[in-house]
Amino acid sequence: MKTIYKKLLFLLLLLPFSVLAQNTVEGVVLDAKTSQPLAGVNVVVQSTNQGTSTDLDGKFKLSKIKNGDAITFTFIGYKSETVQYSGQNSITVSLTEEANQLQEVVVQVGYGAVKKKDATGSVALITTKDFNKGTNVTAENLLNGRVAGVTVNTSGAPGSGSEIRIRGGSSLFASNSPLIVIDGLPIDNTTNTGSTSVLASINPSTIESISILKDASATAIYGSRASNGVILITTKKGGKKLSVDYNFQYGTGRLMNKVDVFGADEFREIIAQQRPGDVSDLGTANTDWQEEIYRRTDFVDNNLSVRGNLFKAIPARLTIGNTYQEGLRLTNKFNRNTISLALNPSFFNDHLRFKVNANYANENNRFADGVEGSAIRFDPTQPVYDDSSPYGGFFEYYNPSNNQLTPQTVRNPVSQLLQTYDKGENNRFYGNFELDYKLHFFPALRGVVNLAFDEANGERTRLAGLQAASSGSNNNIPYGTNEYSESTRRNKLLDAYFVYNKKFNNLVFDLTGGYSYQKFESSRFETGNVNDPNLPTGPTGFPRFTPDTDVVLVGFFGRSNLNYNDKYLLTLSYRRDGSSRFSKDNRFGNFPSVAFAWKMKNDFFKDSKLISDFKLRLGWGITGQQDIPAANDYLQKYNIGSGSSQYFFGPAVTPIAISAKLSPDLKWEETTTYNLGLDYGLVDNRVTGTIDVFYKESKDLLVEAAVADGSNFSNTAWQNVGSFTTKGIELGLNFDVIKSNNLNWNLNLNATKFERRISELIYDADIRVGDNLAGTGTQGQVFRDGYTPYSYLLYKQLYDTAGNPIEGAYADLNGDGIINADDKYIYKNPDPDATFGLASTMNYKNLDFSFNLRASVGNRVFNSVAARGAQYDQLTTGGALGNIPTSVLDTNFTTTSDVVLSDIYVENASYLKMDNITLGYTFPKWLEGKASLRLFTGCQNVFVITEYSGLDPEITNNGVDNTIYPRQRSFLFGANVKF
């Protein structure tokens, strides 16, 4: 009996220890909406000092946990969750977004950051969860269609660059591209030799967020280059927990659309009707030349990212990526290899912080000539190959007796692609080192120094043999192509500034002031075509080394932010910039701005259940522009003549030198912007949105315009002349249609309408612009006072009583009885009446489905393919038969020169496009909970709805369609693995 009592007593003694037993628990924290892991979630055991945070995979581990402990999970922008520990080995927690998540979102604003709720300017933020899905080879495609006022127009070429416009741009002849800043480094928008675009070297998978600064109150801190807006790209930082991410994507693409030209049998009928004497020149083949120059494509993207804490002190990230993309054109391909390293340690209780970003990109490209024009024109009754041809076995037009090529004929586009080896390589290293020190003896003051560097070394080789009919020729006998070029572009930056932040009762005061120095250097080497027997040589000929003039920018900047009672917000900024492009007297420009915001919710809608957020914003500012090709036209320079412009003094050959054009009074172009904005939230912020109304006026426009005879050493020179205005409205809406534990549906909608008008030009005279559409003197666009830039200047087409156009018949608009250039009139312009973007994201448990739509309404395109080719006289090139667009059947026009400038070729190019559709499924506990796996499939360039008769209504080239590189439709498959 005593033994039993002793055992019971022993068990009673152990009971308290079993209650207090300490255990270890592991788990993962997920986004309830997307089922994706959340990094950086605070995990705390209540009533203790014990806690941790989740790693990049959302995983955490706690030790010394007792039964009954309450574990709380908190994360900015999400509702907190508390879980009672009762002996579980693992815990999975799903956090839902706070209704007021807008309050804590942080956006980059240049030399600092600000909470979205405290932003006074027009600023948009796109993060990883908002990025577009699909084949986003370059960074700008991550935000296409996602931000009001921002348009991104990307060519169909692999890795190609884009035309990016924020609120339409602000200049006529100077650059309209926004300033792009990567981790504090403003980059040069010039594409280097061997590369496809300035952003092609950046691996999109390394990007954490993109901030878009649109109005001057937000952009003026960048002064000299901010007139066209600013895009701030922030890359991903290092993490304290070890995690590995692997992303794989494969796509296969095909041609979506072709220019409508006659098929072989139709062409034979047309020739028989229109040119019966040439029927004997027809071939026996049935060739679709547009099909022949294109192919099925492959796309492969691999990215491996490792995060961890080096030496338990240095949060680090290493990303290795490879992107391979084939273009539709035969031989065209893009291959990029990237390595990215990020280190962001902090020391002395976070008083001293370092940020190191180092990126290397190796870009290999096989370029392909734009042969679409030849494919459209080539006779469809002729074959691609001809065994008897001396030109590599490809069919060409030539004289069999001497093998001379037939002049004035189209060359075989397939042979041009296959016989031309055009290879480019670009190696780029860019990065920055930032030191941020919060003074120990004065913690309200921080000193920041940012050193950045960007260097690109590129080369390009273009080869074509003697059998390539498309290569250079002499007396219609090809001599082949052998060209080599290389270039180096270097960009150095030093930013140094102080930040003072202090709270005085209800007033939060923030002051930033500093200095910026940036220098751009470049040089290039070219051999020319060494096979050319007439290649110029000597001091002004080839080979040629050209060191470009350095461009230096110096800036002094300051900004203050005042927040009173978390209700009234005031931002003042000023920048004084100097540019080496201008003379000493005009070198510096001043760029001030002011913005005010009023959080009106508690003043007018305090008890409203409908309105949950309401902020009014007012902004004004001046920004500058100096980005023109002329690096130092204020200096007197002399141009040495070429090999064909020399003097002979006896046997000696002396090159001549003449004065170059001079612009001694050139100064800054300035843009003044006014912005009125409203940020709102409805129904506990289930609906959030922005409304912005803006007005921009650009003056002292940098224009290369005509000068008075005898006043300069050229008939044109860079001048400050004229002004133009842009006004518009932007709408942004984010709507959580459904929010629940299992089902979430979000819609993001934006709309933009703007109008550009030239208000003044030099001498009040027109400036004809754009390409010659069909020979010299056939420009069809103009800059004119009171009209949109690049408006179409054309003849007004007349029609018969049946509604058919009358060839060469135009309206006598000035009534003088003569039809001449004085009868041209402004008819439409390329700018859209409005643009729209819609993104839909739906999640049901572990299933996700998303799509993106874009629309443009009211934009007009001049169909130059039809204007210069859809006439019966184009059925022959003079030396051979040629195909033409089938639209000739609608007009029955005969002579190109009589109709090329008719307004009939201006078409409504409004469109609705679905850019991407994606379906995915996530396995959150793959490999026994050691990893998560997401599998997905999708389609890129799903459909286009338009009335435009050309290949694609979305074109660059200021609205003139001279044929484009077509965009392919791709079907995608991929996997995302997180360990």
Coordinates of N, CA and C in Angstrom, one line a residue, residues 258-409:
K258 N -1.9 39.1 -89.7 CA -1.1 39.5 -90.8 C -1.7 40.7 -91.6
V259 N -0.9 41.4 -92.4 CA -1.4 42.4 -93.2 C -2.1 41.7 -94.4
D260 N -3.3 42.2 -94.7 CA -4.1 41.6 -95.8 C -3.6 41.9 -97.1
V261 N -2.9 41.0 -97.8 CA -2.5 41.2 -99.2 C -3.0 40.0 -100.0
F262 N -2.8 40.1 -101.3 CA -3.4 39.0 -102.1 C -2.7 37.7 -102.0
G263 N -3.4 36.6 -102.0 CA -2.8 35.3 -102.1 C -2.4 35.1 -103.5
A264 N -1.7 33.9 -103.7 CA -1.1 33.7 -105.0 C -2.2 33.6 -106.1
D265 N -3.3 32.9 -105.9 CA -4.3 32.8 -107.0 C -5.0 34.1 -107.2
E266 N -5.3 34.9 -106.1 CA -5.9 36.2 -106.2 C -5.0 37.1 -107.0
F267 N -3.7 37.0 -106.7 CA -2.7 37.9 -107.3 C -2.7 37.6 -108.8
R268 N -2.8 36.4 -109.2 CA -2.8 36.1 -110.6 C -4.0 36.7 -111.3
E269 N -5.1 36.7 -110.6 CA -6.3 37.3 -111.2 C -6.2 38.8 -111.3
I270 N -5.6 39.4 -110.3 CA -5.4 40.9 -110.4 C -4.5 41.3 -111.5
I271 N -3.4 40.5 -111.6 CA -2.4 40.8 -112.7 C -3.1 40.7 -114.1
A272 N -3.9 39.6 -114.2 CA -4.6 39.4 -115.5 C -5.5 40.6 -115.8
Q273 N -6.1 41.1 -114.7 CA -7.1 42.2 -115.0 C -6.4 43.6 -115.2
Q274 N -5.4 43.9 -114.3 CA -4.8 45.2 -114.3 C -3.5 45.3 -115.2
R275 N -2.8 44.2 -115.4 CA -1.5 44.2 -116.1 C -1.4 42.9 -117.0
P276 N -2.3 42.8 -117.9 CA -2.3 41.5 -118.7 C -1.0 41.2 -119.4
G277 N -0.2 42.3 -119.7 CA 1.0 42.1 -120.4 C 2.1 41.5 -119.5
D278 N 1.8 41.4 -118.2 CA 2.8 40.9 -117.3 C 2.5 39.5 -116.8
V279 N 1.5 38.9 -117.4 CA 1.1 37.6 -116.9 C 2.2 36.6 -117.0
S280 N 3.0 36.7 -118.0 CA 4.1 35.8 -118.3 C 5.2 35.9 -117.2
D281 N 5.2 37.0 -116.4 CA 6.2 37.1 -115.3 C 5.8 36.4 -114.0
L282 N 4.5 35.9 -114.0 CA 4.0 35.2 -112.8 C 4.7 33.9 -112.7
G283 N 4.9 33.5 -111.4 CA 5.5 32.2 -111.2 C 4.4 31.1 -111.0
T284 N 4.8 30.0 -110.5 CA 3.9 28.8 -110.3 C 3.7 28.5 -108.8
A285 N 4.4 29.2 -108.0 CA 4.4 28.9 -106.6 C 3.2 29.5 -105.9
N286 N 2.9 29.1 -104.7 CA 1.9 29.7 -103.8 C 2.5 30.0 -102.5
T287 N 3.1 31.1 -102.3 CA 3.9 31.5 -101.2 C 3.2 32.6 -100.4
D288 N 3.1 32.3 -99.1 CA 2.6 33.3 -98.1 C 3.9 33.9 -97.5
W289 N 4.4 35.0 -98.0 CA 5.7 35.5 -97.5 C 5.6 35.9 -96.1
Q290 N 4.5 36.4 -95.6 CA 4.5 36.7 -94.1 C 4.6 35.5 -93.3
E291 N 4.0 34.4 -93.7 CA 4.2 33.1 -93.0 C 5.6 32.6 -93.0
E292 N 6.3 32.9 -94.2 CA 7.6 32.4 -94.4 C 8.7 33.1 -93.5
I293 N 8.4 34.3 -93.2 CA 9.4 35.1 -92.4 C 9.2 34.9 -90.9
Y294 N 8.1 34.3 -90.5 CA 7.9 34.1 -89.1 C 7.9 32.6 -88.7
R295 N 7.8 32.3 -87.4 CA 8.0 31.0 -87.0 C 7.3 30.8 -85.6
R296 N 7.2 29.6 -85.2 CA 6.7 29.3 -83.8 C 7.9 29.6 -82.9
T297 N 7.6 30.2 -81.7 CA 8.7 30.7 -80.8 C 8.7 29.9 -79.5
D298 N 9.8 30.0 -78.8 CA 9.9 29.5 -77.5 C 10.4 30.6 -76.5
F299 N 9.9 30.5 -75.3 CA 10.3 31.4 -74.3 C 10.5 30.6 -73.0
V300 N 11.7 30.8 -72.4 CA 12.1 30.1 -71.2 C 12.6 31.1 -70.2
D301 N 12.1 31.1 -69.0 CA 12.6 32.0 -67.9 C 12.9 31.2 -66.6
N302 N 14.1 31.3 -66.1 CA 14.5 30.6 -64.9 C 15.1 31.6 -63.9
N303 N 14.6 31.6 -62.7 CA 15.1 32.5 -61.7 C 15.3 31.7 -60.3
L304 N 16.4 31.8 -59.7 CA 16.7 31.2 -58.4 C 17.1 32.3 -57.5
S305 N 16.5 32.5 -56.4 CA 16.8 33.5 -55.4 C 17.0 32.9 -54.0
V306 N 18.1 33.2 -53.4 CA 18.4 32.7 -52.1 C 18.6 33.9 -51.1
R307 N 17.9 33.8 -50.0 CA 18.0 34.9 -49.0 C 18.4 34.3 -47.7
G308 N 19.2 35.0 -46.9 CA 19.7 34.5 -45.6 C 20.5 35.6 -44.9
N309 N 20.9 35.2 -43.7 CA 21.7 36.1 -42.9 C 23.1 35.7 -42.8
L310 N 24.0 36.4 -43.6 CA 25.4 36.0 -43.6 C 26.1 36.3 -42.3
F311 N 26.8 35.4 -41.8 CA 27.5 35.5 -40.5 C 26.6 36.0 -39.4
K312 N 25.3 35.7 -39.5 CA 24.3 36.1 -38.6 C 24.2 37.6 -38.3
A313 N 24.7 38.4 -39.3 CA 24.7 39.8 -39.2 C 24.4 40.6 -40.4
I314 N 24.4 39.9 -41.6 CA 24.3 40.7 -42.8 C 23.1 40.0 -43.6
P315 N 21.9 40.6 -43.6 CA 20.8 40.1 -44.4 C 21.2 40.2 -45.9
A316 N 21.1 39.2 -46.6 CA 21.6 39.1 -48.0 C 20.5 38.5 -48.9
R317 N 20.7 38.8 -50.2 CA 19.9 38.2 -51.2 C 20.8 38.0 -52.5
L318 N 20.7 36.8 -53.0 CA 21.4 36.5 -54.3 C 20.4 35.9 -55.2
T319 N 20.3 36.5 -56.4 CA 19.4 36.1 -57.4 C 20.2 35.8 -58.7
I320 N 19.9 34.6 -59.3 CA 20.5 34.2 -60.6 C 19.4 34.0 -61.5
G321 N 19.5 34.6 -62.7 CA 18.4 34.4 -63.7 C 18.9 34.2 -65.1
N322 N 18.1 33.5 -65.9 CA 18.3 33.4 -67.3 C 16.9 33.5 -68.0
T323 N 16.9 34.3 -69.0 CA 15.7 34.5 -69.8 C 16.1 34.3 -71.3
Y324 N 15.4 33.4 -71.9 CA 15.6 33.2 -73.4 C 14.3 33.4 -74.1
Q325 N 14.3 34.3 -75.1 CA 13.1 34.5 -75.8 C 13.4 34.6 -77.3
E326 N 12.6 33.9 -78.1 CA 12.7 33.9 -79.5 C 11.7 34.9 -80.1
G327 N 12.1 35.6 -81.1 CA 11.2 36.5 -81.8 C 10.5 35.8 -82.9
L328 N 9.4 36.4 -83.4 CA 8.7 35.8 -84.5 C 9.6 35.7 -85.8
R329 N 10.4 36.7 -86.0 CA 11.2 36.7 -87.2 C 12.2 35.6 -87.1
L330 N 12.5 34.9 -88.2 CA 13.5 33.9 -88.3 C 14.8 34.5 -87.8
T331 N 15.5 33.7 -87.0 CA 16.8 34.0 -86.4 C 16.8 35.0 -85.3
N332 N 15.7 35.7 -85.0 CA 15.7 36.7 -84.0 C 15.6 36.1 -82.6
K333 N 16.5 36.4 -81.7 CA 16.4 35.8 -80.3 C 17.1 36.8 -79.3
F334 N 16.7 36.6 -78.1 CA 17.2 37.4 -77.0 C 17.5 36.4 -75.8
N335 N 18.8 36.6 -75.3 CA 19.2 35.7 -74.2 C 19.9 36.6 -73.1
R336 N 19.4 36.5 -71.9 CA 19.9 37.4 -70.8 C 20.3 36.5 -69.6
N337 N 21.5 36.7 -69.1 CA 21.9 36.1 -67.9 C 22.2 37.2 -66.9
T338 N 21.6 37.0 -65.7 CA 21.8 38.1 -64.7 C 22.2 37.5 -63.3
I339 N 22.9 38.3 -62.6 CA 23.3 38.0 -61.2 C 23.0 39.2 -60.4
S340 N 22.3 39.1 -59.3 CA 22.0 40.3 -58.5 C 22.3 39.9 -57.0
L341 N 23.0 40.9 -56.4 CA 23.3 40.7 -55.0 C 22.9 41.9 -54.2
A342 N 22.2 41.7 -53.1 CA 21.8 42.7 -52.2 C 22.2 42.4 -50.8
L343 N 22.8 43.4 -50.1 CA 23.2 43.3 -48.7 C 22.7 44.5 -48.0
N344 N 22.0 44.3 -46.8 CA 21.5 45.4 -46.1 C 21.6 45.3 -44.6
P345 N 22.9 45.3 -44.1 CA 23.1 45.1 -42.7 C 22.9 46.4 -41.9
S346 N 22.7 46.3 -40.6 CA 22.6 47.5 -39.8 C 23.4 47.2 -38.5
F347 N 23.9 48.3 -37.9 CA 24.8 48.1 -36.7 C 24.5 49.2 -35.7
F348 N 25.0 49.0 -34.5 CA 24.8 50.0 -33.4 C 23.3 50.3 -33.2
N349 N 22.5 49.2 -33.0 CA 21.1 49.3 -32.7 C 20.4 50.1 -33.9
D350 N 20.7 49.8 -35.1 CA 20.2 50.4 -36.3 C 20.5 51.9 -36.5
H351 N 21.5 52.3 -35.8 CA 22.0 53.7 -36.1 C 22.7 53.8 -37.4
L352 N 23.4 52.7 -37.7 CA 24.2 52.7 -39.0 C 23.7 51.6 -39.9
R353 N 23.2 52.0 -41.0 CA 22.7 51.1 -42.0 C 23.5 51.2 -43.3
F354 N 23.7 50.0 -43.9 CA 24.3 49.9 -45.2 C 23.3 49.3 -46.2
K355 N 23.4 49.7 -47.4 CA 22.6 49.0 -48.5 C 23.6 48.9 -49.7
V356 N 23.8 47.7 -50.1 CA 24.6 47.4 -51.2 C 23.8 46.6 -52.3
N357 N 23.8 47.1 -53.5 CA 23.1 46.5 -54.6 C 24.1 46.4 -55.7
A358 N 24.4 45.1 -56.1 CA 25.3 44.9 -57.2 C 24.6 44.0 -58.2
N359 N 24.6 44.4 -59.5 CA 23.9 43.7 -60.6 C 24.8 43.6 -61.8
Y360 N 24.8 42.4 -62.3 CA 25.5 42.1 -63.6 C 24.6 41.4 -64.5
A361 N 24.6 41.9 -65.8 CA 23.8 41.3 -66.8 C 24.6 41.1 -68.1
N362 N 24.5 39.9 -68.6 CA 25.1 39.6 -69.9 C 23.9 39.4 -70.9
E363 N 23.9 40.2 -71.9 CA 22.8 40.1 -72.9 C 23.4 39.7 -74.2
N364 N 22.8 38.6 -74.8 CA 23.2 38.2 -76.1 C 22.0 38.2 -77.1
N365 N 22.2 38.9 -78.2 CA 21.1 39.1 -79.1 C 21.5 38.7 -80.5
R366 N 20.5 38.1 -81.1 CA 20.6 37.9 -82.6 C 19.5 38.8 -83.2
F367 N 20.0 39.9 -83.8 CA 19.0 40.8 -84.4 C 18.5 40.3 -85.7
A368 N 17.4 40.8 -86.1 CA 16.8 40.5 -87.4 C 16.3 41.7 -88.1
D369 N 16.6 41.9 -89.4 CA 16.1 43.0 -90.1 C 14.6 43.1 -90.2
G370 N 14.1 44.3 -90.3 CA 12.6 44.5 -90.4 C 12.2 44.3 -91.9
V371 N 11.9 43.0 -92.2 CA 11.6 42.6 -93.6 C 10.1 42.6 -93.8
E372 N 9.3 43.1 -92.9 CA 7.8 43.0 -93.1 C 7.4 43.7 -94.4
G373 N 8.1 44.9 -94.7 CA 7.7 45.6 -96.0 C 8.0 44.7 -97.2
S374 N 9.1 44.0 -97.2 CA 9.5 43.1 -98.3 C 8.5 42.0 -98.4
A375 N 8.1 41.4 -97.3 CA 7.2 40.3 -97.3 C 5.8 40.7 -97.8
I376 N 5.4 41.9 -97.5 CA 4.1 42.3 -98.0 C 4.2 42.5 -99.5
R377 N 5.3 43.0 -100.0 CA 5.4 43.4 -101.4 C 5.8 42.2 -102.3
F378 N 6.4 41.2 -101.8 CA 7.0 40.1 -102.7 C 5.9 39.3 -103.4
D379 N 6.2 39.0 -104.7 CA 5.2 38.3 -105.5 C 4.9 36.9 -104.9
P380 N 3.7 36.7 -104.6 CA 3.3 35.4 -103.9 C 3.3 34.2 -104.9
T381 N 3.5 34.4 -106.2 CA 3.6 33.3 -107.1 C 5.1 32.8 -107.3
Q382 N 6.0 33.5 -106.6 CA 7.4 33.1 -106.7 C 7.8 32.2 -105.5
P383 N 8.7 31.3 -105.6 CA 9.1 30.4 -104.5 C 10.1 31.1 -103.6
V384 N 10.3 30.5 -102.4 CA 11.3 31.0 -101.5 C 12.7 30.6 -102.0
Y385 N 12.8 29.3 -102.5 CA 14.1 28.8 -102.9 C 14.1 28.5 -104.4
D386 N 15.3 28.6 -105.0 CA 15.6 28.4 -106.4 C 16.9 27.7 -106.5
D387 N 16.9 26.4 -106.8 CA 18.2 25.7 -106.9 C 19.2 26.2 -107.8
S388 N 18.8 26.9 -108.9 CA 19.7 27.5 -109.8 C 20.2 28.9 -109.5
S389 N 19.7 29.4 -108.4 CA 20.1 30.8 -108.0 C 21.5 30.9 -107.5
P390 N 22.3 31.8 -108.0 CA 23.6 32.0 -107.5 C 23.7 32.7 -106.1
Y391 N 22.5 33.0 -105.6 CA 22.4 33.8 -104.4 C 22.0 32.8 -103.2
G392 N 22.8 31.8 -103.0 CA 22.6 30.9 -101.9 C 21.4 30.0 -102.1
G393 N 21.0 29.8 -103.3 CA 19.8 28.9 -103.5 C 18.5 29.6 -103.2
F394 N 18.5 30.9 -103.0 CA 17.2 31.6 -102.7 C 16.8 32.3 -104.0
F395 N 15.5 32.3 -104.2 CA 14.9 33.0 -105.4 C 15.2 34.5 -105.2
E396 N 15.8 35.1 -106.3 CA 16.0 36.5 -106.4 C 15.8 36.9 -107.9
Y397 N 15.6 38.2 -108.1 CA 15.4 38.7 -109.4 C 16.8 39.2 -109.9
Y398 N 17.3 38.5 -111.0 CA 18.7 38.8 -111.5 C 18.8 38.5 -112.9
N399 N 19.8 39.0 -113.6 CA 20.1 38.7 -115.0 C 21.0 37.4 -115.1
P400 N 20.5 36.3 -115.6 CA 21.3 35.1 -115.6 C 22.6 35.2 -116.4
S401 N 22.6 36.2 -117.3 CA 23.8 36.2 -118.2 C 25.0 36.8 -117.4
N402 N 24.8 37.6 -116.4 CA 25.9 38.2 -115.7 C 25.7 38.2 -114.2
N403 N 24.6 37.6 -113.8 CA 24.2 37.5 -112.3 C 24.0 38.8 -111.6
Q404 N 23.8 39.9 -112.4 CA 23.5 41.2 -111.8 C 22.1 41.2 -111.3
L405 N 21.9 41.7 -110.1 CA 20.6 41.8 -109.5 C 19.8 42.8 -110.3
T406 N 18.5 42.5 -110.5 CA 17.6 43.4 -111.2 C 17.4 44.7 -110.3
P407 N 17.7 45.9 -110.7 CA 17.5 47.1 -109.9 C 16.0 47.3 -109.6
Q408 N 15.8 48.1 -108.6 CA 14.4 48.5 -108.2 C 13.5 47.4 -108.0
T409 N 14.0 46.3 -107.4 CA 13.1 45.2 -107.1 C 13.3 44.8 -105.6

